[in-house]
Amino acid sequence: MATIQIISAKMFHVKVPLKKPFTTHLQSVEERESILIEMMDADGTIGVGECVAFTSPWYTEETVSTAWLAIEQWLMPLVLNETFTHPNELDHAMSSVKGNRMAKASLNHALWDIYSKKMIQPLWKLIGGVRRDIEAGVVIAENNFTDLLTKVDELATDGYKRVKLKISTTSNPTELKELVNRFPNLQFFADANGAFSKDSIHILKQYDDVGLTLIEQPFSEDENLLSAQVQATMKTPFALDESITSYSDAKQMNKEQSGKIIVLKQGRVGGLSEALKIHQLAMEENIPLWIGGMIEFGVSKAFNAAFASLPSIKYPGDFSSADYFFEQDLATPAVQVQNGIYSLTNEPGVGVLWNHELIEQFLIKKQVWNEKPRKGT
Ligand code: OSB
Ligand code: MG
């Protein structure tokens, strides 16, 4: 059994420009601000985490500022100088803090990384992964049809297995159908980020004949009953993203059939421990899962990829190469998608570390706890 005593930690607030803006009907992301976590245990084992909250609350309520505050004031004090034998014990300790799931996930991840290093196993094997090669999909935020065609063609040539497009009430289902027909070997997903409402159901229904594998989060996260009513009338399965913040939400989705598939994002559900509970449910109830992205750096991506090795993951996730959104990744080694495949590490742990030289270049602020490991205390 591993005994982990966290003796020091570091937290970095960084801001990195995107190669080009990522635009949805809700927000245009031009720079990615994130919180990066590093923890060390008494033996000197280092664990990494990444908080995927955005600068403003356009996707979920949490932001970089609220997550920083939550980690500094309430969460890190529950970790520092404490001893754990398993990462799930930290979740139990953190249950005294409501919500703040993305903040919690970043600490949960750092502890899982340390735990799997101490167990001398790659994280994906430790959690029960069954495959080392992960099929990669990619998200396109272009909406001009000619640009879309060029981009999809380029990505298909790169070997990506699946393309996800952002849609809203003003997108064009006829054009989308033409696009889908031109690439018979690619799977297409459409993500609405909750753009539809009871007044636009007739528009959503036009997407049923497009040939999409699934439609992601058609309605807002507080319209799950409406989602169930409309899902019953459409053949294209809905995959819920924003609606699923916990195991309990996943269970409810399955009972009410507000969606048929879950987009798993560990940050959104509070970390790997909660995500594994959802995976267990998915196994029992035969719910297909796939892994969503958050325009994240390599640490979050590596946790996503480890999760994607589990048996209930049925579709390619949002796994773009490290250089898709950014000039350089802040994690090392950078994620390499080759011919549409991301291959998992055989190293113990999650398999990546933060690149401190690069972090320095993009740093806004940092917080350090017990920098010098205390020996003999
Ligand atoms: O809704 O899936 C989403 C990016 C940021 C916030 C929300 C979402 C997204 C994406 C995935 O669509 C982008 C990626 O590949 O990282
Ligand atoms: Mg989504």
Coordinates of C-alpha atoms and ligand atoms in Angstrom, one line a residue:
M1 CA 0.0 0.0 0.0
A2 CA 1.3 3.5 -0.9
T3 CA 1.6 6.1 1.8
I4 CA 1.6 9.6 0.4
Q5 CA 2.4 12.6 2.6
I6 CA 2.1 15.8 0.7
I7 CA 4.9 18.1 2.0
S8 CA 5.0 20.9 -0.6
A9 CA 3.0 22.3 -3.5
K10 CA 3.1 24.9 -6.2
M11 CA 0.4 26.6 -8.2
F12 CA 1.0 28.7 -11.4
H13 CA -1.4 31.1 -13.1
V14 CA -0.4 31.3 -16.8
K15 CA -1.8 33.0 -19.9
V16 CA -0.9 31.6 -23.3
P17 CA -2.2 33.0 -26.7
L18 CA -4.1 30.6 -29.0
K19 CA -2.8 30.3 -32.5
K20 CA -6.1 31.6 -33.6
P21 CA -9.4 32.5 -31.7
F22 CA -11.7 29.5 -30.8
T23 CA -15.2 30.9 -31.3
T24 CA -18.5 29.4 -30.3
H25 CA -21.9 31.0 -30.0
L26 CA -21.1 31.7 -26.4
Q27 CA -17.5 33.0 -26.4
S28 CA -14.4 33.6 -28.3
V29 CA -11.3 32.3 -26.6
E30 CA -8.2 34.1 -27.7
E31 CA -5.8 33.4 -24.8
R32 CA -5.9 30.4 -22.5
E33 CA -5.5 31.3 -18.9
S34 CA -5.0 28.2 -16.7
I35 CA -3.9 27.1 -13.2
L36 CA -1.1 24.5 -13.2
I37 CA -0.5 22.4 -10.1
E38 CA 2.5 20.5 -8.8
M39 CA 2.7 18.6 -5.5
M40 CA 5.5 16.7 -3.9
D41 CA 5.3 13.9 -1.3
A42 CA 7.8 13.1 1.5
D43 CA 9.8 10.8 -0.8
G44 CA 10.2 13.5 -3.4
T45 CA 7.6 12.0 -5.9
I46 CA 6.1 14.8 -8.0
G47 CA 2.5 14.9 -9.2
V48 CA 0.9 17.3 -11.7
G49 CA -2.5 18.7 -12.2
E50 CA -4.2 21.3 -14.4
C51 CA -7.3 23.3 -13.6
V52 CA -9.4 23.6 -16.8
A53 CA -11.7 26.5 -15.7
F54 CA -11.8 29.4 -18.2
T55 CA -11.2 33.1 -17.5
S56 CA -14.9 34.0 -17.5
P57 CA -17.9 31.8 -16.6
W58 CA -19.2 31.2 -20.1
Y59 CA -18.9 27.3 -20.1
T60 CA -19.4 26.6 -16.4
E61 CA -19.6 28.8 -13.3
E62 CA -16.0 28.3 -12.2
T63 CA -13.3 30.7 -13.4
V64 CA -9.6 30.9 -13.1
S65 CA -10.0 33.5 -10.3
T66 CA -12.6 31.5 -8.3
A67 CA -10.6 28.3 -8.7
W68 CA -7.4 30.0 -7.5
L69 CA -9.3 31.3 -4.5
A70 CA -10.8 27.9 -3.7
I71 CA -7.5 26.1 -4.0
E72 CA -5.6 28.7 -1.9
Q73 CA -8.2 29.2 0.8
W74 CA -10.0 25.8 1.2
L75 CA -8.6 23.0 -0.9
M76 CA -4.8 23.0 -0.6
P77 CA -5.1 23.2 3.2
L78 CA -6.9 19.8 3.0
V79 CA -4.0 18.3 1.2
L80 CA -0.9 19.9 2.6
N81 CA 0.9 17.9 5.3
E82 CA -1.8 15.3 5.1
T83 CA -1.3 11.6 4.5
F84 CA -3.2 9.5 2.0
T85 CA -3.2 5.9 1.0
H86 CA -5.4 6.4 -2.0
P87 CA -6.5 9.5 -4.0
N88 CA -10.2 8.8 -3.3
E89 CA -9.5 9.8 0.4
L90 CA -8.8 13.3 -0.8
D91 CA -12.2 13.5 -2.5
H92 CA -13.7 12.5 0.8
A93 CA -11.8 15.3 2.6
M94 CA -12.7 17.8 -0.1
S95 CA -16.5 17.0 0.2
S96 CA -16.6 19.6 3.0
V97 CA -16.2 22.2 0.1
K98 CA -19.3 22.4 -2.2
G99 CA -18.9 22.6 -6.0
N100 CA -15.6 24.0 -7.3
R101 CA -15.2 20.8 -9.3
M102 CA -12.5 22.0 -11.7
A103 CA -10.4 23.2 -8.8
K104 CA -10.9 19.9 -7.0
A105 CA -10.0 17.9 -10.1
S106 CA -6.6 19.6 -10.4
L107 CA -5.6 18.4 -6.9
N108 CA -7.2 15.0 -7.4
H109 CA -5.2 14.6 -10.5
A110 CA -1.9 15.5 -8.9
L111 CA -2.5 12.9 -6.2
W112 CA -3.4 10.2 -8.8
D113 CA -0.2 11.0 -10.6
I114 CA 1.8 10.5 -7.3
Y115 CA -0.2 7.4 -6.4
S116 CA 0.4 5.7 -9.7
K117 CA 4.2 6.6 -9.6
K118 CA 4.3 5.0 -6.2
M119 CA 2.5 1.9 -7.4
I120 CA 5.1 1.9 -10.3
Q121 CA 2.4 1.7 -12.9
P122 CA 1.2 3.8 -15.8
L123 CA -2.0 5.6 -14.7
W124 CA -4.0 4.1 -17.5
K125 CA -3.1 0.6 -16.5
L126 CA -3.7 1.2 -12.9
I127 CA -7.3 2.4 -13.5
G128 CA -8.1 -0.6 -15.7
G129 CA -7.3 0.7 -19.2
V130 CA -7.6 -1.9 -21.9
R131 CA -6.0 -0.2 -24.9
R132 CA -2.8 1.8 -25.4
D133 CA -3.7 3.4 -28.7
I134 CA -6.3 6.1 -28.4
E135 CA -8.2 7.3 -31.5
A136 CA -8.1 11.0 -31.8
G137 CA -10.8 13.5 -33.0
V138 CA -10.5 17.2 -33.4
V139 CA -12.8 20.3 -32.9
I140 CA -13.2 22.9 -35.6
A141 CA -14.6 26.3 -34.8
E142 CA -14.6 27.7 -38.4
N143 CA -18.1 28.5 -39.7
N144 CA -17.5 29.7 -43.3
F145 CA -18.3 26.7 -45.5
T146 CA -15.2 27.0 -47.8
D147 CA -12.9 27.3 -44.8
L148 CA -14.6 24.3 -43.2
L149 CA -14.1 22.1 -46.3
T150 CA -10.4 23.0 -46.5
K151 CA -9.9 22.4 -42.8
V152 CA -11.7 19.1 -42.7
D153 CA -9.8 17.9 -45.7
E154 CA -6.5 18.8 -44.0
L155 CA -7.5 17.0 -40.8
A156 CA -8.7 13.9 -42.7
T157 CA -5.3 13.8 -44.4
D158 CA -3.6 14.1 -41.0
G159 CA -5.5 10.9 -40.0
Y160 CA -8.0 12.2 -37.5
K161 CA -10.9 9.8 -37.1
R162 CA -13.6 12.3 -36.2
V163 CA -14.4 15.9 -36.6
K164 CA -16.6 17.9 -34.2
L165 CA -18.2 21.1 -35.3
K166 CA -19.9 23.8 -33.3
I167 CA -23.5 24.6 -34.2
S168 CA -26.1 27.1 -33.0
T169 CA -29.6 28.1 -34.1
T170 CA -28.1 30.1 -37.0
S171 CA -25.9 27.3 -38.5
N172 CA -26.8 25.7 -41.8
P173 CA -27.8 22.0 -41.6
T174 CA -27.9 21.7 -45.4
E175 CA -24.3 22.7 -45.8
L176 CA -23.4 20.5 -42.9
K177 CA -25.0 17.5 -44.6
E178 CA -23.0 18.3 -47.8
L179 CA -19.8 18.3 -45.7
V180 CA -20.7 15.0 -44.0
N181 CA -21.4 13.4 -47.4
R182 CA -18.1 14.5 -48.8
F183 CA -16.1 12.6 -46.1
P184 CA -17.7 9.2 -45.8
N185 CA -14.8 7.8 -43.8
L186 CA -15.0 10.5 -41.0
Q187 CA -17.4 10.6 -38.1
F188 CA -19.0 13.9 -37.5
F189 CA -20.2 15.3 -34.1
A190 CA -22.1 18.6 -33.7
D191 CA -21.8 20.5 -30.4
A192 CA -24.5 23.1 -29.7
N193 CA -23.3 24.1 -26.2
G194 CA -26.9 24.5 -25.2
A195 CA -27.9 26.8 -28.0
F196 CA -31.4 25.4 -28.6
S197 CA -34.5 26.0 -26.6
K198 CA -38.2 25.1 -26.7
D199 CA -38.6 27.8 -29.4
S200 CA -36.0 26.3 -31.7
I201 CA -36.8 22.6 -31.5
H202 CA -37.9 22.7 -35.2
I203 CA -34.4 23.9 -36.2
L204 CA -32.7 21.2 -34.1
K205 CA -34.8 18.5 -35.8
Q206 CA -33.3 19.6 -39.2
Y207 CA -30.0 18.1 -37.9
D208 CA -31.5 14.6 -37.6
D209 CA -30.9 13.8 -41.3
V210 CA -27.4 15.3 -41.5
G211 CA -25.7 11.9 -40.8
L212 CA -24.1 13.0 -37.5
T213 CA -22.9 10.3 -35.1
L214 CA -24.3 12.4 -32.2
I215 CA -25.4 15.9 -31.2
E216 CA -23.7 17.3 -28.1
Q217 CA -25.6 19.3 -25.5
P218 CA -28.4 20.6 -27.6
F219 CA -30.2 22.3 -24.7
S220 CA -28.9 24.2 -21.7
E221 CA -27.9 22.2 -18.6
D222 CA -31.1 23.1 -16.8
E223 CA -33.3 21.8 -19.5
N224 CA -32.8 18.1 -19.1
L225 CA -36.5 17.3 -19.2
L226 CA -36.9 19.1 -22.5
S227 CA -33.9 17.3 -23.7
A228 CA -35.5 13.9 -22.9
Q229 CA -38.8 14.9 -24.7
V230 CA -37.0 15.9 -27.8
Q231 CA -34.5 13.0 -27.7
A232 CA -37.5 10.6 -27.8
T233 CA -38.5 12.2 -31.2
M234 CA -35.0 12.1 -32.9
K235 CA -32.9 9.3 -34.1
T236 CA -29.5 11.1 -33.6
P237 CA -28.3 10.4 -30.0
F238 CA -27.7 13.4 -27.8
A239 CA -24.4 13.3 -25.9
L240 CA -24.5 15.4 -22.7
D241 CA -21.6 17.6 -21.7
E242 CA -22.6 20.6 -19.4
S243 CA -25.5 18.6 -18.0
I244 CA -23.3 16.0 -16.4
T245 CA -21.4 17.3 -13.3
S246 CA -21.4 14.1 -11.2
Y247 CA -22.2 10.4 -11.0
S248 CA -25.7 11.4 -9.9
D249 CA -26.3 13.5 -13.0
A250 CA -25.1 10.6 -15.1
K251 CA -27.6 8.3 -13.4
Q252 CA -30.4 10.7 -13.9
M253 CA -29.6 11.2 -17.6
N254 CA -29.8 7.5 -18.1
K255 CA -33.0 7.1 -16.2
E256 CA -34.7 10.0 -17.9
Q257 CA -33.0 9.4 -21.3
S258 CA -32.3 13.1 -21.6
G259 CA -29.3 11.9 -23.6
K260 CA -27.9 8.5 -24.6
I261 CA -24.1 9.2 -24.5
I262 CA -21.9 11.0 -22.0
V263 CA -19.1 13.4 -22.9
L264 CA -16.7 12.8 -20.1
K265 CA -14.6 15.7 -18.8
Q266 CA -12.8 15.0 -15.6
G267 CA -12.6 18.6 -14.7
R268 CA -16.3 19.1 -15.0
V269 CA -17.1 16.2 -12.7
G270 CA -14.4 17.0 -10.0
G271 CA -11.6 14.7 -11.1
L272 CA -10.6 11.1 -11.9
S273 CA -12.2 9.5 -8.9
E274 CA -15.7 10.8 -9.7
A275 CA -15.1 10.0 -13.4
L276 CA -14.3 6.4 -12.6
K277 CA -17.6 6.1 -10.7
I278 CA -19.4 7.3 -13.9
H279 CA -17.4 4.8 -15.9
Q280 CA -18.5 2.0 -13.6
L281 CA -22.1 3.1 -14.2
A282 CA -21.5 3.2 -17.9
M283 CA -20.3 -0.4 -17.7
E284 CA -23.3 -1.5 -15.8
E285 CA -25.8 0.3 -17.8
N286 CA -24.2 0.1 -21.2
I287 CA -23.8 3.9 -21.7
P288 CA -21.3 4.9 -24.3
L289 CA -18.8 7.5 -23.2
W290 CA -16.2 9.7 -25.0
I291 CA -13.7 12.2 -23.8
G292 CA -14.3 15.9 -24.3
G293 CA -11.6 18.6 -24.5
M294 CA -11.2 22.0 -22.8
I295 CA -8.5 23.7 -25.0
E296 CA -6.1 22.4 -22.4
F297 CA -2.4 21.8 -22.0
G298 CA -0.7 18.5 -22.0
V299 CA -1.3 17.5 -18.4
S300 CA -5.0 17.6 -18.7
K301 CA -4.7 15.9 -22.1
A302 CA -2.6 13.1 -20.6
F303 CA -5.3 12.5 -17.9
N304 CA -7.9 12.5 -20.7
A305 CA -5.9 10.0 -22.7
A306 CA -5.4 7.7 -19.7
F307 CA -9.2 7.7 -19.2
A308 CA -9.8 7.0 -22.9
S309 CA -8.2 3.6 -22.5
L310 CA -11.1 2.4 -20.4
P311 CA -13.6 -0.1 -22.0
S312 CA -16.7 2.1 -22.0
I313 CA -15.1 4.8 -24.2
K314 CA -16.8 4.1 -27.5
Y315 CA -16.0 7.2 -29.7
P316 CA -12.8 9.2 -30.5
G317 CA -12.4 12.1 -28.1
D318 CA -11.2 15.7 -28.5
F319 CA -7.5 14.8 -28.8
S320 CA -5.8 17.3 -30.9
S321 CA -2.0 17.5 -31.1
A322 CA -0.2 19.8 -28.7
D323 CA 0.4 22.3 -31.6
Y324 CA -3.2 22.5 -32.7
F325 CA -4.3 25.3 -30.3
F326 CA -0.8 26.5 -29.1
E327 CA 2.6 27.1 -30.6
Q328 CA 4.1 25.0 -27.8
D329 CA 2.7 22.9 -25.0
L330 CA 3.5 23.8 -21.4
A331 CA 3.8 20.0 -20.6
T332 CA 6.6 17.8 -21.6
P333 CA 6.7 15.5 -23.6
A334 CA 4.1 17.2 -25.8
V335 CA 1.1 15.2 -26.9
Q336 CA 1.8 13.7 -30.4
V337 CA -1.2 12.5 -32.4
Q338 CA 0.2 10.4 -35.2
N339 CA -2.1 9.3 -38.0
G340 CA -5.1 9.9 -35.8
I341 CA -3.7 7.9 -32.9
Y342 CA -2.4 9.0 -29.5
S343 CA -0.2 6.3 -27.9
L344 CA -0.2 6.1 -24.1
T345 CA 3.0 6.0 -22.1
N346 CA 4.4 2.9 -20.4
E347 CA 6.1 5.2 -17.7
P348 CA 4.7 5.1 -14.2
G349 CA 2.2 8.0 -13.5
V350 CA 0.3 10.1 -16.0
G351 CA 3.5 10.4 -18.1
V352 CA 4.0 14.1 -18.4
L353 CA 5.6 17.0 -16.3
W354 CA 5.3 20.7 -16.4
N355 CA 7.9 22.5 -18.4
H356 CA 9.1 25.2 -15.9
E357 CA 11.2 27.1 -18.4
L358 CA 8.1 27.7 -20.6
I359 CA 5.8 28.4 -17.6
E360 CA 8.2 31.2 -16.6
Q361 CA 7.5 32.8 -20.0
F362 CA 3.7 32.8 -19.6
L363 CA 3.5 33.3 -15.9
I364 CA 1.0 35.8 -14.3
K365 CA 1.5 34.7 -10.7
K366 CA 2.5 31.8 -8.6
Q367 CA 1.9 30.4 -5.1
V368 CA 4.4 28.1 -3.3
W369 CA 3.7 26.1 -0.2
N370 CA 6.7 24.8 1.9
E371 CA 9.2 25.2 -0.9
K372 CA 12.1 23.5 0.9
P373 CA 11.2 20.0 1.7
R374 CA 11.4 19.7 5.5
K375 CA 13.8 16.9 6.4
G376 CA 13.6 15.2 9.7
T377 CA 10.4 16.8 10.9
Ligands
OSB1 O1 -18.2 22.2 -25.2 O2 -16.8 20.7 -25.6 C1 -17.0 21.9 -25.3 C2 -13.8 23.8 -25.6 C3 -13.9 24.6 -24.5 C4 -15.0 24.6 -23.7 C5 -16.1 23.7 -24.0 C6 -15.9 22.8 -25.1 C7 -14.8 22.9 -25.9 C8 -14.6 22.0 -27.1 C9 -13.4 21.1 -27.2 O3 -15.5 22.0 -27.9 C10 -12.1 21.8 -27.6 C11 -10.9 20.9 -27.4 O4 -10.6 20.0 -28.3 O5 -10.1 21.1 -26.5
MG2 MG -19.3 20.4 -25.4

